[in-house]
Structure formats: C-alpha cells, structure tokens
Amino acid sequence: MAGKDGYTLDTLALHAGQVPDPQYGARATPIYLSTSFVFKDSDQAAALFNMERAGHVYSRISNPTVSVLEERVAALEGGVGAIATASGQAAMHLAVATLMGAGSHIVASGALYGGSHNLLDYTLRRFGIETTFVPTRDVDAWRAAIRPNTRLLFGETLGNPGLDVLDIPRISALAHEHGLPLLVDSTFTSPYLLKPFEHGADLVFHSATKFLCGHGTAVGGVLVDSGNFDWEASGKFPTLTEPYDGFHGMDFAEESTVAAFLLRARREGLRDFGACMSPMNAFQILQGVETLPLRMARHVENARKLVDFLAAHEAVGSVAYPGLESHPDHALAQKLLPKGCGSVFSFSVKGGRPAGKKFIETLKLFSHLANVGDAKSLVIHPASTTHFRMSDEALLAAGIGAGTIRLSVGLEDADDLIEDLSRGLAAAVKAAA
Amino acid sequence: MELIVRDTKIYAYTGGKTFDPQKPALVFLHGAANDHTVWGLQSRYFANHGYSVLAVDLPGHGRSGGEPLASIGALADWVADLLNAAGVEKAVLAGHSMGSLAALEAAARHPSRIVKIALLGSAVPMAVSDQLLAAAKDKPEKAYRMINQWSNALGLGGNTVPGAWQPGASLALMRRAKPGSLFIDLSNCNDYQTGLEAAAQVQCPALLVIAKRDLMTPPRAAGDLAKALKDVRKAEIDGAGHAMMAEQPDRVLDALRAFLL
Ligand SMILES: Cc1ncc(COP(=O)(O)O)c(C=O)c1O
C-alpha cells in the first residue's frame, strides 16, 4: 500500500519524522544545539508544562533534532513513539526504571551482552530489583522462573556469544499469559532484519551506537513502545495506572491509552535520571539510519561469505551462526530472520589462547577493539581481553572457549576480508604448533 | 472519573482536574474505534481554563462498559443521559467524526441542554465507502490501515508531539477497539440520513472545524451542513487531515478557544 503508513523501510529510513525545515527549507535535519526553547507567552508556557500544548521546553526532556530520530526509529519498528537516550545502557535502564521499583523481579535470557548482564545481575540488585537468568531456548525455564513479583521478560534478538535466537512469538505469548511485557534488545538485528513487534514483543531498545549509527562515531540508545501492551488490564504496573504525585497527579494510562509507558519514561525517567541524547549525536545517528537498509544488506552478505569461509577452514573449530544448519536455532532463524542473522558472530580457533592471540595480532583490516556494528570490520578475543582474568573452565561456563574470536563484519570487500582472515589463521596454526 | 449511565459504567477523562458540576461543562465525543485519548491535549487545556471536562469513552469503547450504540440517534439520547448522570443541566459538546454527528443530533433533540456545538471532521451525509465498510466488517486490520491512510495528511514529518510516531499511535489505538465496534460506528455514520434536518433545528451556535486536507470528511462535504445551521462559524486547520487533533493539536485548540473562551 502506498502512503505514509505503508511506506517500506527504505523510504522510512530516509524520511520518517522529518520534513524540510519550514524556515529555510533545509533538507537535512537541522542540529538544534539549544538547551531550551522560547515560550510564545506565559499562557503557552503554562500550557506546555501542564501538557495542554505540544512542543519543546528543555533539551533534557525533548529536542527537535532528537525527536526526528525518535520518530524515525519508531516508524521503522512500527511503534507508537520512542525515546532516545545517552546510550544503549541508558535505554535499558529507562525501560526497567519506568516499569518497576525495589521488590520487583525480571526474567532474562542468560545469553546477553556483558553490560546488560552487569546492570541486571549486580547494579539493579543493589536497588532491590532481582533477575533470574534462564537458558534462552528453554521455554519451560522461562515459565518456571516467573514469580508473583515478576514485572518483565527480557532477551536479545540474537544473544551473545552463541547467537541464541530469541523465540519472540513463544516468549511473548508466555509473558502475555502472565500479564507481563516482553522487552527485546534489538541491537544486533536492527529493524532491517527483524521487527520484534510483529512477533509479539511489547518494547524494544537499541544500542544506537551500533548498526543504527553504523559508523562507530556516536554512543546512543533508543527505546521504542509498540503501544500494544494493556497496562490497565495487567494491573501490575502502578507507575502507569495510578496517579503520579511527581507530575500533576497524572495517571499515564488514562492520559494515553497507547503511549502511557513513553509518557512516564519521558516525564519521569528522562526528567529525573537525565540520560538524554545530545542533538549532535542524534544527527550522527540519523545520518547512519538513512543508509541502514543498504548497509545491513551488505553486512549480512559479507558475514555470510565469511561464515562459509571459516566453517570450511581446517584451523577453525566451530562457527556459531544461526544461518548454518549446524546451529541449534537454525529453523527458528529461518522463520524470524529470513534476511540474515546479522554480522556479529563468534568462532573458535584451534589451539587455545596462544592461537587466538596470534590470530588477532596478525589481522590488518579487522580492528582489534571492543565494539560491534561499525562500517569497518572489528575483532576481539575475549579470552585475552574482556575475560582475561577468567580460567578456561569459567570461560566455558560463560559459553566462551579459550580460542573464541568474535567478529563484527563490516562493509569492506568480502574477498579482502577473507584474505585477512586467511593470513591470521595461518599464523594461528603456527603459534599452536 | 466513572459515571453510571443507564446502569452501565462509563469512563470520562476530566483533564486532570476534579469534575465540578458548578462550572460550565464541556463534553468531548470521540469518533469511530477511538477513545477519549484522541482529545488529550485539548481536553486538558479546557479543564484548566474555565470548564469542567468530560472526555468520555462512548459505550463499548475504551474503558467504558456496554456495547457500542447502534445509531446516531441513540448516541444523541445517550449524551442527555450522560449529562444527567454527571449532574449537569447544560453542556457544550465537541465531537469528532461520528462524535460530531452525535453532537449535532443531540443539539437538535435536546435544545435546552446543549449550549454550543463544535463539530470537527464533520460531514452530512457522512457516506462511508463500501470498500471501507466491508473491510470494517471482516478485516478490521485492513480497515484500520485504510482509515490511517486517509486520516493522516502530514508528510512523514512535522509532528509537534515530541517523540510520537503519530500514524503508529493512531493504528495502535484502533487495534485496541472492541471487535466489531468499527463496523457499528462506521455504519452509524453511513446510515445517518437526517443530519440536514437536525442541523436546521439546531438553535445554539455551532463551529465547524475543517481540516483542509481531510480525505475522510473532505472540506466540501461540510458545505451543506454549514448552510443548514443557523448560527455557524467555520475554522480551517492547515496541515491536517481527519486526525487533526493529533496532527495539529495547537491549531485545533486555538480554533476551539476562539469559539469557547
Ligand atoms: C547487544 C547490546 N546491547 C546493549 C549494548 C549497550 O549499548 P551502549 O554501549 O550504547 O550503552 C551493547 C553495546 O555493546 C550491545 O552490544
């Protein structure tokens, strides 16, 4: 269907949320580096503060450049709106802090980005929010972990480090049976590969630092609401269904049937925790989003070539990529991720830590650093970097082998990348000998 | 707040203020497959500027109980009972789309109760295409998308509510509607044949708020209505389609302020 609601991702990625600036006709999104916005008169000022009129007041709460990014990502995901945050971590914290307080409980997939794991397992515990981690594929374990005080189910579309595919249709159905929402970290897939709301997820966040920005230039996060979860019917979310003394006694679900969550997150979470996105970063990330469909297509195409090369190489132990038949989630991936399983994956080099170390040191095109989702190819060897204090046994328990290497495949010529990997593997074989 | 109207629980949003029957009452009536939240900003404004506001969820919609009422006449009489339940003698009515027809008919049937009517996105007759009616009956998701398509006139940008993706919000709200309610609501609009007679009987002042790019109830479709009403003024909203309260909340508010304050 033509028209705004029916535009495809390629078009929305370029246009959603922005029309040429009415004053000068600027086609690119102007960067409104202004902390605050002048009131027309005192009646308008009062009306803005009391949510009787729409507009921007102060850039911690909202900003015109940042709003374009928020609308654009909401459009790409098929949501009702979004909030951009200082980082992916801030987006996740905002989601949790908006939904619950001390005494609450989360059930999360055990296969998570280390930072999310830290937040849940250490930091939020200190604030009285507990998390039970369950094996991503074990629906019974998810079910068994739900308690009366559970308020959220959480997982990543593709979970680190083995790329566990989150069964969003089944886990969201389980969540809904219990009157709970499912929050999904969609960083590794982006809306190009998977739109979690179409499969039943209620809330999505991105580390926009990664594929949305796409060039390794800006840190940011985006939290999107599908508008589909019925907070009132669930009855478990007083932050959304009871008057909030901290903001005009507002009952957010009465105020907005479909955007209660975002209202509270903005009016409380952004206001009080203050982890807002800078307009400068929003601009950088918008630039990235414009080419998201083009880049993601190339990312997965390159990734697939490298996966096939590695899987056939004698110095490689195993490759964890759901696009391969050997992956335990292959069938699920074909259903949820028909366009590809992203471009971040791990494989193991035979010969343990020394081989892994040598492999990385030999690479020329792949940059050795702690990030993913850059236009440039990246690599890391957890056993000698992020996890170097851990014994081999402890590493294995975390699903990481001594020879595990994680790649984030960029946009370079695939043959050049394969040549680089070839050289690295040859050096690794020598080091292990 | 909750009211009991004809033994059924009815929800009315009061704009964040306690409802005071002593102040002038302003009742907001939403359109097909919508609820009170389509009036969010405007209803809050008037609750803080001289009015007691009842932005209702019509029977069978939003948080209200009961089943959707099956004619514009039934809605008009229901409005009178709503006023009784709220303890108010007289009220201003602001209605959107189907709600505008209910306001028009209520002003004709209950002249002593209705002091002013503001009709947004209105047309008499309000013909609904066979294609849309058929979809509303059997394929509501398709119908919601058709309505969304025809109701939003803004380009892909230009929204004034920070961070809101308005077409997504409109769609999500319709998806919350009770199964079958869209068909009943649209049939109410389509079947209402006596609107011009009703308009001729209306004694009170009327405002027609016309969105210049409305494809659901195009500006010219309000022409006969404007002629039939005795005391009528018009406000045109630039840069908006049928979903004008969301697309241009401030312009709609200013049009209502000029009429009501
Ligand atoms: C899957 C995933 N989620 C969340 C984050 C955290 O995002 P940020 O670094 O933007 O705070 C990252 C960062 O590496 C990530 O890879």
XYZ file of C-alpha atoms and ligand atoms in Angstrom:
710
model
C 0.000 0.000 0.000
C 1.363 3.401 -0.893
C 1.224 6.198 1.627
C 2.718 7.069 4.927
C 1.542 4.049 6.829
C 2.517 1.691 4.050
C 5.943 3.054 3.103
C 8.667 0.484 3.231
C 11.697 0.534 5.460
C 13.939 2.006 2.746
C 11.735 5.068 2.423
C 11.019 5.494 6.120
C 14.734 5.276 6.911
C 15.237 8.449 4.877
C 12.098 10.417 5.606
C 10.184 9.369 8.705
C 9.991 12.113 11.298
C 11.262 14.943 9.135
C 10.053 17.380 6.503
C 12.258 20.167 5.146
C 12.693 22.809 7.791
C 9.849 25.326 7.330
C 12.034 28.411 7.859
C 14.915 27.869 5.421
C 13.910 24.715 3.615
C 16.946 22.812 4.875
C 16.649 19.275 3.540
C 18.969 17.653 6.077
C 17.768 17.554 9.659
C 18.971 20.745 11.362
C 21.011 20.260 14.529
C 19.164 22.233 17.178
C 22.001 22.730 19.626
C 19.861 24.674 22.025
C 19.255 23.702 25.610
C 15.920 25.487 25.731
C 13.128 26.940 23.633
C 11.491 30.358 23.983
C 7.862 30.473 25.091
C 5.477 32.491 22.948
C 3.745 33.923 26.029
C 3.053 32.906 29.610
C -0.153 31.100 28.740
C 1.730 28.931 26.250
C 4.466 28.336 28.823
C 1.975 27.141 31.421
C 0.190 25.004 28.819
C 3.451 23.339 27.778
C 4.328 22.493 31.363
C 0.883 21.064 32.004
C 0.767 19.029 28.780
C -2.044 21.052 27.235
C 0.034 22.012 24.246
C 2.729 20.165 22.351
C 6.277 21.394 21.972
C 9.810 21.518 23.301
C 10.820 23.194 26.548
C 14.222 21.939 27.603
C 16.525 19.513 25.801
C 16.830 17.039 28.668
C 13.130 16.262 28.158
C 12.906 16.677 24.381
C 14.683 18.361 21.486
C 13.623 18.823 17.845
C 16.650 17.037 16.346
C 16.426 14.189 18.819
C 12.684 13.902 18.154
C 13.299 13.271 14.467
C 15.432 10.283 15.400
C 12.818 9.100 17.894
C 10.047 9.247 15.327
C 12.179 7.633 12.671
C 13.139 4.627 14.739
C 9.554 4.299 15.994
C 8.408 4.279 12.358
C 10.989 1.656 11.388
C 9.920 -0.582 14.270
C 6.184 0.001 13.782
C 5.776 1.526 17.238
C 3.824 4.460 18.641
C 6.860 6.524 19.579
C 10.327 6.355 21.052
C 12.753 7.975 23.443
C 16.384 8.466 22.505
C 18.849 8.102 25.342
C 22.504 8.755 26.097
C 23.457 5.131 25.380
C 22.013 1.674 24.915
C 22.588 1.045 28.598
C 20.567 4.156 29.441
C 17.710 2.921 27.233
C 17.591 -0.369 29.078
C 17.785 1.320 32.464
C 14.995 3.703 31.467
C 12.765 0.788 30.477
C 13.317 -1.021 33.763
C 13.074 2.066 35.967
C 9.811 3.115 34.301
C 8.160 -0.241 34.866
C 9.225 -1.221 38.355
C 10.910 -0.425 41.641
C 12.530 -2.247 44.540
C 10.974 -5.634 45.241
C 10.388 -6.425 41.573
C 11.828 -9.229 39.515
C 12.914 -9.771 35.914
C 13.323 -12.998 33.963
C 16.084 -12.629 31.389
C 17.799 -14.786 28.845
C 21.222 -15.856 30.064
C 22.741 -15.005 26.690
C 23.216 -11.268 26.988
C 25.665 -8.518 26.229
C 28.018 -8.252 29.227
C 26.898 -4.717 30.039
C 23.246 -5.755 30.244
C 24.269 -8.656 32.429
C 26.187 -6.323 34.747
C 23.238 -3.969 35.037
C 20.816 -6.784 35.854
C 22.973 -9.075 37.943
C 24.884 -6.538 40.038
C 23.671 -2.980 39.815
C 19.891 -3.393 39.748
C 20.133 -5.989 42.530
C 21.657 -3.271 44.671
C 18.474 -1.255 44.063
C 16.231 -4.183 45.026
C 15.409 -5.459 41.532
C 16.316 -9.122 41.104
C 16.881 -11.025 37.892
C 16.696 -14.740 37.176
C 18.710 -15.792 34.133
C 17.405 -18.695 32.067
C 18.700 -20.586 29.031
C 17.319 -18.723 26.013
C 15.878 -21.822 24.329
C 14.247 -23.361 27.390
C 10.683 -22.027 27.405
C 9.873 -24.143 30.462
C 12.707 -22.495 32.350
C 11.312 -19.062 31.444
C 7.904 -20.161 32.682
C 9.246 -21.661 35.896
C 11.212 -18.508 36.699
C 8.146 -16.220 36.651
C 7.125 -15.176 40.171
C 4.289 -13.087 41.539
C 6.616 -10.061 41.652
C 7.960 -10.543 38.106
C 7.413 -7.441 36.005
C 9.366 -8.043 32.809
C 10.751 -10.687 30.464
C 13.886 -9.684 28.603
C 16.150 -11.048 25.898
C 18.263 -10.122 22.872
C 17.115 -10.905 19.343
C 20.484 -12.610 18.878
C 22.075 -13.390 22.224
C 25.770 -13.227 22.925
C 28.054 -15.096 22.456
C 26.476 -18.117 20.706
C 23.839 -16.070 18.819
C 20.917 -17.728 20.576
C 17.808 -16.681 18.643
C 15.109 -15.391 20.975
C 11.837 -17.154 20.185
C 9.881 -13.903 20.342
C 6.489 -15.436 19.403
C 6.677 -18.040 22.177
C 8.324 -15.926 24.858
C 5.960 -13.009 24.247
C 2.958 -15.361 24.399
C 4.280 -16.674 27.713
C 4.766 -13.124 29.002
C 1.251 -12.129 27.980
C -0.243 -15.210 29.660
C 1.174 -13.774 32.878
C 0.164 -10.164 32.230
C 3.776 -9.192 31.586
C 5.507 -7.342 28.765
C 8.466 -8.624 26.744
C 11.380 -6.219 26.256
C 13.768 -7.050 23.435
C 17.275 -5.733 22.783
C 17.267 -5.490 19.002
C 20.772 -4.069 18.614
C 22.281 -6.951 16.609
C 19.470 -7.207 14.094
C 18.075 -3.677 13.627
C 14.608 -3.314 12.098
C 16.088 -4.279 8.722
C 16.485 -7.898 9.789
C 13.731 -8.239 12.380
C 10.840 -6.201 13.729
C 10.135 -7.672 17.148
C 6.702 -6.007 17.481
C 5.431 -8.030 14.514
C 6.176 -11.159 16.525
C 4.639 -10.082 19.825
C 7.316 -8.090 21.666
C 5.975 -5.079 23.553
C 9.052 -2.895 23.978
C 12.286 -2.732 22.022
C 15.554 -0.964 22.606
C 18.676 -0.457 20.573
C 22.197 0.435 21.339
C 22.114 3.001 18.524
C 25.881 3.092 18.934
C 25.976 0.001 16.725
C 24.155 -0.577 13.432
C 21.734 2.354 13.596
C 24.608 4.824 13.722
C 26.713 2.403 11.753
C 29.989 4.270 11.616
C 31.351 3.965 15.123
C 31.025 7.695 15.750
C 28.331 8.265 18.391
C 27.101 6.498 21.509
C 23.329 6.443 21.932
C 20.240 4.386 22.628
C 16.598 4.315 21.531
C 13.675 2.821 23.458
C 10.524 2.103 21.423
C 6.993 1.234 22.581
C 4.670 -0.884 20.432
C 1.631 0.612 22.163
C 0.129 -2.869 22.302
C 0.567 -3.810 25.957
C -2.526 -3.192 28.091
C -1.087 -1.918 31.391
C -4.524 -1.373 32.865
C -5.660 -4.935 32.184
C -2.436 -6.347 33.590
C -2.836 -4.454 36.856
C 0.827 -4.934 37.722
C 2.150 -1.524 36.779
C 1.123 1.169 39.254
C 3.688 3.574 37.756
C 1.485 3.635 34.659
C -2.003 3.163 36.049
C -2.069 5.185 39.263
C -1.737 8.918 39.813
C 1.877 10.113 39.989
C 2.346 12.913 42.510
C 5.590 13.854 40.821
C 3.775 15.039 37.676
C 0.407 16.758 38.184
C -1.064 13.625 39.771
C -1.134 12.163 36.276
C -2.411 8.642 35.650
C -0.445 7.921 32.479
C -2.671 5.144 31.132
C -5.721 7.405 31.462
C -3.809 10.144 29.706
C -2.767 7.938 26.809
C -4.164 4.507 26.055
C -1.261 3.568 23.798
C 1.668 5.713 24.916
C 1.424 5.607 28.720
C 4.823 3.959 29.021
C 6.597 6.580 26.919
C 4.867 9.414 28.736
C 6.072 8.206 32.097
C 9.530 7.389 30.759
C 9.903 10.918 29.409
C 8.143 12.836 32.180
C 9.869 10.939 34.971
C 12.799 8.917 33.649
C 14.375 11.470 31.314
C 13.495 14.311 33.634
C 14.973 12.728 36.776
C 17.707 10.337 35.659
C 18.610 12.707 32.863
C 20.279 10.256 30.477
C 19.165 12.186 27.393
C 20.753 12.111 23.940
C 22.640 15.107 22.626
C 21.270 16.651 19.392
C 24.729 16.256 17.874
C 24.629 12.507 18.455
C 21.060 12.332 17.197
C 22.231 13.918 13.940
C 25.087 11.436 13.561
C 22.770 8.518 14.226
C 20.165 9.901 11.793
C 22.845 10.014 9.116
C 23.501 6.376 9.809
C 19.845 5.383 9.777
C 19.449 6.891 6.291
C 21.601 4.111 4.868
C 20.628 1.377 7.327
C 18.898 -0.839 4.724
C 21.832 -0.586 2.298
C 24.408 -1.208 4.973
C 22.587 -4.077 6.650
C 22.174 -5.873 3.330
C 25.924 -5.651 2.782
C 26.748 -6.507 6.396
C 24.829 -9.778 6.233
C 26.049 -10.599 2.736
C 29.651 -10.195 3.838
C 29.031 -12.010 7.106
C 27.606 -14.984 5.268
C 30.651 -15.209 2.979
C 32.998 -15.099 5.952
C 30.930 -17.637 7.866
C 31.117 -20.055 4.952
C 34.839 -19.492 4.561
C 35.521 -20.079 8.258
C 33.220 -23.083 8.566
C 35.247 -24.821 5.847
C 38.680 -23.912 7.261
C 40.729 -26.617 8.948
C 42.132 -24.285 11.639
C 38.606 -23.380 12.770
C 36.888 -25.474 15.417
C 33.326 -24.218 15.127
C 31.319 -21.247 13.872
C 28.220 -20.095 15.747
C 25.915 -18.568 13.162
C 22.191 -19.356 13.069
C 22.267 -19.245 9.286
C 24.261 -22.501 9.404
C 22.400 -25.778 9.646
C 24.698 -26.792 12.488
C 23.320 -24.019 14.732
C 20.666 -25.186 17.232
C 18.373 -22.276 16.260
C 18.683 -22.709 12.500
C 14.976 -23.438 11.957
C 13.847 -20.570 14.163
C 16.276 -18.226 12.420
C 14.831 -19.131 9.037
C 11.432 -18.099 10.347
C 12.364 -14.919 12.233
C 15.445 -13.809 10.319
C 14.891 -14.661 6.658
C 17.177 -11.822 5.503
C 20.128 -12.996 7.575
C 21.399 -13.339 11.109
C 23.388 -10.158 11.417
C 27.083 -9.653 11.036
C 28.372 -10.246 14.557
C 29.300 -13.826 15.347
C 31.869 -15.944 17.135
C 34.019 -18.839 16.034
C 36.800 -20.800 17.660
C 40.373 -21.083 16.508
C 42.044 -24.414 17.221
C 44.989 -24.105 19.580
C 43.517 -22.165 22.512
C 44.619 -18.801 23.888
C 48.013 -18.517 22.159
C 46.451 -19.287 18.767
C 43.645 -16.769 19.352
C 46.080 -14.094 20.414
C 48.325 -14.642 17.387
C 45.363 -14.675 15.027
C 44.209 -11.259 16.174
C 47.658 -9.733 16.140
C 48.172 -10.818 12.551
C 44.984 -9.245 11.153
C 45.347 -5.992 9.217
C 41.860 -4.965 8.161
C 39.994 -6.073 11.246
C 40.406 -3.583 14.087
C 41.010 -5.080 17.495
C 38.613 -3.230 19.770
C 35.547 -3.525 21.982
C 32.613 -2.566 19.796
C 30.361 -4.021 17.112
C 28.242 -2.681 14.288
C 30.795 -0.361 12.691
C 31.113 0.052 8.917
C 34.652 -1.236 9.445
C 35.317 -4.830 10.423
C 36.128 -5.451 14.065
C 37.522 -8.326 16.070
C 38.031 -9.264 19.691
C 39.444 -12.284 21.533
C 37.519 -12.426 24.807
C 39.943 -14.838 26.498
C 42.818 -12.389 26.182
C 40.843 -9.148 26.632
C 37.424 -8.661 28.222
C 37.549 -12.020 30.016
C 41.306 -12.456 30.518
C 41.069 -12.954 34.299
C 38.842 -15.988 33.901
C 40.062 -19.573 33.969
C 39.339 -21.773 30.947
C 36.602 -23.521 32.957
C 34.908 -20.249 33.921
C 35.105 -19.112 30.313
C 33.422 -22.284 29.106
C 30.626 -21.788 31.620
C 30.030 -18.390 30.007
C 29.925 -20.070 26.611
C 33.343 -18.738 25.600
C 36.200 -21.011 24.629
C 39.878 -20.151 25.085
C 40.064 -19.836 21.309
C 36.767 -17.999 20.790
C 37.006 -14.997 18.485
C 34.177 -12.551 17.896
C 33.919 -10.745 14.587
C 31.796 -7.794 13.599
C 31.853 -7.951 9.818
C 31.943 -4.559 8.123
C 31.341 -3.278 4.630
C 34.750 -3.878 3.055
C 35.224 -6.121 0.039
C 34.489 -9.634 1.298
C 37.469 -11.099 -0.559
C 39.812 -8.655 1.137
C 38.395 -9.655 4.499
C 38.752 -13.346 3.687
C 42.362 -12.814 2.714
C 42.972 -11.097 6.050
C 41.353 -13.968 7.950
C 43.366 -16.496 5.936
C 46.614 -14.909 6.951
C 45.531 -14.744 10.584
C 44.538 -18.392 10.615
C 47.818 -19.464 9.068
C 49.681 -17.585 11.796
C 47.442 -19.131 14.452
C 48.229 -22.622 13.221
C 51.955 -21.881 13.513
C 51.543 -20.415 17.006
C 49.674 -23.509 18.168
C 52.201 -25.911 16.692
C -13.888 9.504 36.624
C -16.522 6.812 36.489
C -20.187 7.553 35.905
C -23.142 5.220 35.796
C -25.193 5.910 32.701
C -28.187 3.623 32.163
C -26.753 1.121 34.661
C -23.500 0.908 32.729
C -20.103 2.074 33.941
C -18.856 4.894 31.786
C -15.379 6.339 31.932
C -14.817 10.054 31.438
C -11.424 11.723 31.473
C -11.651 15.042 33.294
C -8.428 16.620 32.075
C -6.506 16.068 35.274
C -8.970 18.153 37.343
C -11.768 17.060 39.646
C -15.089 17.393 37.842
C -17.055 20.318 39.258
C -20.701 20.397 38.096
C -20.912 24.087 39.025
C -18.562 25.143 36.230
C -19.622 25.203 32.561
C -19.463 21.640 31.274
C -17.676 20.631 28.083
C -18.212 17.109 26.749
C -15.823 15.631 24.175
C -17.177 12.859 21.934
C -14.663 10.735 20.035
C -15.048 9.094 16.640
C -15.163 5.545 15.340
C -12.976 2.939 17.074
C -11.311 5.672 19.139
C -11.419 6.685 22.775
C -11.063 9.797 24.949
C -7.295 9.970 24.447
C -7.719 11.485 20.968
C -8.608 14.706 22.857
C -5.621 14.536 25.224
C -4.108 17.976 24.875
C -7.311 19.920 24.147
C -9.325 18.373 26.969
C -6.531 19.085 29.455
C -6.386 22.672 28.313
C -10.066 23.410 28.841
C -10.112 21.611 32.200
C -7.564 24.199 33.274
C -9.274 27.120 31.594
C -12.756 27.567 32.955
C -14.535 24.347 32.042
C -15.388 21.085 33.714
C -14.458 18.493 31.143
C -15.904 15.078 30.378
C -13.912 13.423 27.604
C -15.927 10.233 27.552
C -15.274 6.772 26.272
C -18.551 6.043 24.464
C -20.352 2.818 25.432
C -18.393 -0.209 24.225
C -15.259 1.880 23.721
C -12.073 2.399 25.725
C -12.645 1.909 29.423
C -16.423 2.140 29.281
C -18.687 -0.847 29.651
C -21.631 -1.814 27.496
C -21.893 -2.303 23.776
C -21.392 0.313 21.068
C -24.667 2.128 20.436
C -26.124 1.359 17.035
C -27.323 4.715 15.722
C -26.536 8.409 15.863
C -29.963 8.969 17.446
C -29.128 6.504 20.204
C -25.827 8.280 20.828
C -27.593 11.662 20.982
C -30.046 10.463 23.610
C -27.251 8.778 25.497
C -25.474 12.154 25.722
C -28.511 13.591 27.507
C -28.410 10.703 29.991
C -24.686 11.275 30.449
C -25.392 14.870 31.473
C -27.988 13.624 33.956
C -25.510 11.166 35.416
C -22.890 13.904 35.776
C -25.383 16.233 37.423
C -25.149 18.952 34.808
C -28.081 20.707 33.228
C -26.359 22.225 30.226
C -23.191 21.491 28.329
C -21.075 22.375 25.345
C -20.420 19.413 23.039
C -17.288 18.929 20.964
C -17.448 15.933 18.666
C -15.101 14.412 16.132
C -16.324 12.471 13.115
C -19.009 10.056 14.405
C -18.915 12.071 17.633
C -19.697 15.237 15.662
C -22.895 13.661 14.314
C -23.870 12.627 17.847
C -23.299 16.230 18.982
C -25.351 17.613 16.090
C -28.262 15.264 16.714
C -28.111 15.860 20.486
C -28.329 19.631 19.937
C -31.399 19.101 17.720
C -33.144 16.697 20.086
C -32.223 18.342 23.386
C -32.075 22.080 22.686
C -32.495 23.048 26.337
C -29.421 21.053 27.350
C -26.875 21.891 24.678
C -25.479 25.407 24.618
C -22.881 25.175 21.846
C -21.574 22.519 19.494
C -18.125 22.219 17.942
C -18.098 19.745 15.057
C -14.672 18.524 13.951
C -14.186 16.479 10.809
C -17.906 16.504 10.144
C -19.979 15.975 7.023
C -23.658 15.459 6.302
C -24.278 12.985 4.889
C -21.198 11.132 6.115
C -21.024 8.480 3.448
C -18.559 5.697 4.175
C -17.198 3.838 1.170
C -18.452 0.306 0.612
C -14.862 -0.812 0.494
C -14.146 0.519 3.983
C -17.416 -0.799 5.410
C -16.709 -4.246 4.027
C -13.221 -4.227 5.492
C -14.530 -2.982 8.853
C -16.857 -5.949 8.929
C -14.477 -8.739 8.009
C -10.920 -7.458 8.055
C -10.586 -4.841 10.781
C -6.797 -4.614 10.472
C -7.190 -3.727 6.799
C -9.855 -1.174 7.694
C -7.656 0.385 10.393
C -4.909 0.809 7.839
C -7.265 2.334 5.291
C -8.504 4.825 7.872
C -4.960 5.632 8.899
C -4.045 6.154 5.299
C -6.902 8.563 4.698
C -6.793 10.328 8.063
C -3.200 11.490 8.214
C -2.280 14.389 5.995
C 1.019 15.456 7.459
C 4.000 14.394 5.444
C 6.261 11.862 7.068
C 7.356 14.582 9.463
C 6.098 17.758 11.017
C 4.548 16.175 14.068
C 4.625 18.507 17.074
C 4.394 15.988 19.916
C 7.985 15.092 20.853
C 8.941 11.527 20.031
C 5.473 10.429 18.918
C 5.072 8.500 15.669
C 1.536 9.608 15.078
C 0.421 7.118 12.384
C 1.671 4.317 14.630
C -0.213 5.724 17.597
C -3.464 6.061 15.620
C -3.160 2.490 14.402
C -2.364 1.107 17.855
C -5.393 2.895 19.312
C -7.761 1.416 16.717
C -6.308 -2.039 17.377
C -7.463 -1.663 20.978
C -11.072 -1.228 19.861
C -13.569 -3.897 20.788
C -14.030 -6.407 17.937
C -16.936 -5.349 15.762
C -17.088 -1.787 17.063
C -15.560 -0.167 13.990
C -18.242 -1.643 11.772
C -21.036 -0.469 14.069
C -19.511 3.017 14.319
C -18.974 3.436 10.597
C -22.462 2.107 9.869
C -23.841 4.717 12.285
C -22.175 7.436 10.221
C -23.221 5.979 6.894
C -26.835 5.348 7.939
C -27.445 8.792 9.401
C -29.736 10.354 6.797
C -31.445 13.105 8.785
C -28.455 15.278 9.557
C -29.538 18.280 7.497
C -32.978 18.294 9.141
C -31.273 18.088 12.519
C -28.953 20.945 11.575
C -31.960 23.090 10.625
C -33.433 22.534 14.099
C -30.282 23.408 15.999
C -30.768 26.670 17.916
C -27.352 27.049 19.530
C -24.124 28.405 17.993
C -22.114 25.874 16.046
C -18.469 25.747 14.999
C -17.298 23.633 12.090
C -13.626 22.751 12.393
C -12.492 21.698 8.955
C -9.103 20.148 8.275
C -8.023 21.401 4.876
C -6.551 18.061 3.842
C -9.240 15.809 5.260
C -9.901 12.875 2.924
C -12.353 11.068 5.216
C -14.724 14.018 5.520
C -13.419 16.395 2.823
C -13.896 20.150 3.364
C -16.560 20.392 0.660
C -18.625 17.693 2.409
C -19.289 20.174 5.223
C -20.838 22.688 2.803
C -24.489 21.608 3.112
C -24.122 21.327 6.847
C -22.799 24.869 7.052
C -25.786 26.116 5.050
C -28.318 24.251 7.165
C -27.033 25.538 10.511
C -28.420 28.923 11.580
C -25.619 30.249 13.764
C -22.455 28.810 12.347
C -18.832 29.756 12.004
C -16.003 27.871 10.409
C -12.377 27.324 11.326
C -9.997 25.812 8.815
C -6.988 23.847 10.005
C -3.894 23.957 7.821
C -1.608 20.965 7.545
C -4.019 18.417 8.911
C -6.266 15.624 7.783
C -9.094 13.884 9.592
C -6.827 13.065 12.564
C -6.498 16.808 13.148
C -6.385 16.776 16.964
C -3.211 14.736 16.797
C -1.735 16.287 13.664
C -2.233 19.930 14.635
C -3.114 19.927 18.330
C -2.355 23.605 18.830
C -4.284 24.819 15.784
C -7.309 22.779 16.772
C -7.042 24.087 20.310
C -6.858 27.675 19.094
C -9.950 27.175 16.929
C -11.828 25.795 19.938
C -10.566 28.579 22.214
C -11.832 31.252 19.845
C -15.279 29.638 19.986
C -15.442 28.662 23.650
C -13.451 31.192 25.691
C 23.595 -6.068 22.343
C 23.979 -4.821 23.056
N 23.086 -4.231 23.853
C 23.385 -3.098 24.526
C 24.629 -2.520 24.440
C 24.914 -1.289 25.243
O 24.883 -0.155 24.438
P 25.774 1.154 24.689
O 27.192 0.769 24.602
O 25.296 2.064 23.613
O 25.403 1.662 26.048
C 25.594 -3.091 23.603
C 26.938 -2.476 23.491
O 27.893 -3.124 23.177
C 25.260 -4.267 22.899
O 26.151 -4.855 22.085
